[in-house]
Amino acid sequence: LAGIGYALFLFFTRKLKLGFGLVPLCALLFIGSLYLSIPLFGANLNLNFSLESLILLLALAFLPTIGGFYCTTRALSLAKSNSVQLIELSEPLFAMLFGSLFLAQSISFLQILGGVFILFAIFVHEFKLKL
């Protein structure tokens, strides 16, 4: 569901030439929150949040999410959407690296193999290599 919403966001941002400022970004996040809340309300969950966990969840939502969306929308104004998406595929590599460096997580062989495939796909696409 989130992937469909993100794909629609990329398509309509480019097709309708939407602005890339903070106001359209906040509107997008609000609409996306409503869109993604549909499955939550249907799940009949009993959620109890402490004040500390609510503050941490809000920080997690605002800092990386808004920053990431802003960088994506800005990149879409400067480059083609398929190039932006391929470069964004490197996110799991950074998550793996930072998890290893800052959280002492171990990296498995399959994660390394996946990272190699991601880098290879980005390299092939960006340098227009024919295989």
CSV table of C-alpha atoms in Angstrom, one decimal:
chain,number,residue,atom,x,y,z
A,1,LEU,CA,0.0,0.0,0.0
A,2,ALA,CA,2.8,2.4,0.9
A,3,GLY,CA,4.7,1.5,-2.3
A,4,ILE,CA,1.6,2.3,-4.4
A,5,GLY,CA,1.3,5.7,-2.6
A,6,TYR,CA,5.0,6.5,-3.2
A,7,ALA,CA,4.8,5.5,-6.9
A,8,LEU,CA,1.8,7.8,-7.3
A,9,PHE,CA,3.6,10.6,-5.5
A,10,LEU,CA,6.6,10.3,-7.9
A,11,PHE,CA,4.4,10.1,-10.9
A,12,PHE,CA,2.1,13.1,-10.1
A,13,THR,CA,5.0,15.2,-8.8
A,14,ARG,CA,6.6,15.0,-12.2
A,15,LYS,CA,3.5,14.9,-14.4
A,16,LEU,CA,1.6,17.8,-12.8
A,17,LYS,CA,4.8,19.8,-12.1
A,18,LEU,CA,3.9,20.2,-8.5
A,19,GLY,CA,6.0,22.6,-6.4
A,20,PHE,CA,9.0,21.3,-4.4
A,21,GLY,CA,8.7,23.5,-1.4
A,22,LEU,CA,7.8,22.8,2.2
A,23,VAL,CA,4.1,23.5,1.9
A,24,PRO,CA,3.4,20.9,-0.9
A,25,LEU,CA,5.6,18.5,1.1
A,26,CYS,CA,3.6,18.9,4.2
A,27,ALA,CA,0.3,18.5,2.2
A,28,LEU,CA,1.7,15.4,0.7
A,29,LEU,CA,2.6,13.9,4.1
A,30,PHE,CA,-0.8,14.8,5.5
A,31,ILE,CA,-2.6,13.1,2.6
A,32,GLY,CA,-0.2,10.1,2.8
A,33,SER,CA,-1.0,9.8,6.5
A,34,LEU,CA,-4.7,9.7,5.8
A,35,TYR,CA,-4.1,7.2,3.0
A,36,LEU,CA,-2.0,4.9,5.1
A,37,SER,CA,-4.3,5.1,8.2
A,38,ILE,CA,-7.0,3.2,6.4
A,39,PRO,CA,-5.6,-0.2,7.2
A,40,LEU,CA,-4.8,0.9,10.7
A,41,PHE,CA,-8.4,1.7,11.5
A,42,GLY,CA,-9.6,-1.5,10.1
A,43,ALA,CA,-7.2,-3.6,12.3
A,44,ASN,CA,-9.0,-2.8,15.6
A,45,LEU,CA,-5.7,-2.4,17.5
A,46,ASN,CA,-5.5,-1.3,21.1
A,47,LEU,CA,-2.6,1.2,21.1
A,48,ASN,CA,-1.2,2.6,24.4
A,49,PHE,CA,1.7,5.1,24.0
A,50,SER,CA,3.7,6.6,26.8
A,51,LEU,CA,4.7,10.2,26.4
A,52,GLU,CA,8.3,9.2,25.8
A,53,SER,CA,7.4,6.8,23.1
A,54,LEU,CA,5.1,9.3,21.4
A,55,ILE,CA,7.9,11.9,21.4
A,56,LEU,CA,10.3,9.4,19.9
A,57,LEU,CA,7.8,8.3,17.3
A,58,LEU,CA,7.1,12.0,16.3
A,59,ALA,CA,10.9,12.6,16.1
A,60,LEU,CA,11.3,9.5,13.9
A,61,ALA,CA,8.4,10.7,11.7
A,62,PHE,CA,9.6,14.3,11.3
A,63,LEU,CA,13.3,14.1,11.1
A,64,PRO,CA,14.2,11.4,8.6
A,65,THR,CA,10.8,11.3,6.8
A,66,ILE,CA,10.4,15.0,6.0
A,67,GLY,CA,14.1,15.3,5.3
A,68,GLY,CA,14.0,12.3,3.0
A,69,PHE,CA,10.9,13.5,1.2
A,70,TYR,CA,12.3,17.0,0.8
A,71,CYS,CA,15.5,15.6,-0.7
A,72,THR,CA,13.5,13.4,-3.0
A,73,THR,CA,11.3,16.2,-4.2
A,74,ARG,CA,14.3,18.4,-4.7
A,75,ALA,CA,16.1,15.7,-6.6
A,76,LEU,CA,13.1,15.2,-8.9
A,77,SER,CA,13.2,18.9,-9.8
A,78,LEU,CA,16.9,18.4,-10.9
A,79,ALA,CA,17.0,14.9,-12.5
A,80,LYS,CA,14.8,12.2,-14.1
A,81,SER,CA,12.6,10.3,-11.8
A,82,ASN,CA,14.0,6.9,-12.8
A,83,SER,CA,17.5,8.1,-11.9
A,84,VAL,CA,16.4,9.5,-8.6
A,85,GLN,CA,14.7,6.2,-7.7
A,86,LEU,CA,17.8,4.1,-8.6
A,87,ILE,CA,20.0,6.3,-6.5
A,88,GLU,CA,17.6,6.0,-3.6
A,89,LEU,CA,18.0,2.3,-3.8
A,90,SER,CA,21.2,2.8,-2.0
A,91,GLU,CA,19.3,3.5,1.2
A,92,PRO,CA,19.5,-0.1,2.4
A,93,LEU,CA,23.3,0.0,2.0
A,94,PHE,CA,23.5,3.0,4.3
A,95,ALA,CA,21.1,1.4,6.8
A,96,MET,CA,23.3,-1.7,6.8
A,97,LEU,CA,26.5,0.4,7.2
A,98,PHE,CA,25.1,2.6,10.0
A,99,GLY,CA,23.6,-0.4,11.8
A,100,SER,CA,27.0,-2.0,11.7
A,101,LEU,CA,28.9,1.1,12.8
A,102,PHE,CA,26.6,2.6,15.4
A,103,LEU,CA,24.5,-0.4,16.7
A,104,ALA,CA,27.1,-3.2,16.4
A,105,GLN,CA,24.9,-5.2,14.1
A,106,SER,CA,26.5,-8.0,12.1
A,107,ILE,CA,26.2,-8.0,8.4
A,108,SER,CA,25.3,-11.3,6.7
A,109,PHE,CA,26.5,-12.7,3.4
A,110,LEU,CA,23.1,-12.2,1.9
A,111,GLN,CA,23.0,-8.6,2.9
A,112,ILE,CA,26.4,-8.0,1.3
A,113,LEU,CA,25.3,-9.8,-1.8
A,114,GLY,CA,22.1,-7.7,-2.0
A,115,GLY,CA,24.2,-4.6,-1.6
A,116,VAL,CA,26.5,-5.7,-4.5
A,117,PHE,CA,23.4,-6.2,-6.7
A,118,ILE,CA,22.0,-2.8,-5.7
A,119,LEU,CA,25.3,-1.0,-6.5
A,120,PHE,CA,25.6,-3.0,-9.8
A,121,ALA,CA,22.1,-2.0,-10.9
A,122,ILE,CA,22.8,1.7,-10.1
A,123,PHE,CA,26.1,1.5,-12.0
A,124,VAL,CA,24.6,-0.2,-15.0
A,125,HIS,CA,21.7,2.3,-15.2
A,126,GLU,CA,23.7,5.5,-14.6
A,127,PHE,CA,26.5,4.7,-17.0
A,128,LYS,CA,24.2,3.1,-19.6
A,129,LEU,CA,26.1,-0.1,-19.8
A,130,LYS,CA,24.8,-2.8,-22.1
A,131,LEU,CA,25.0,-6.3,-20.8
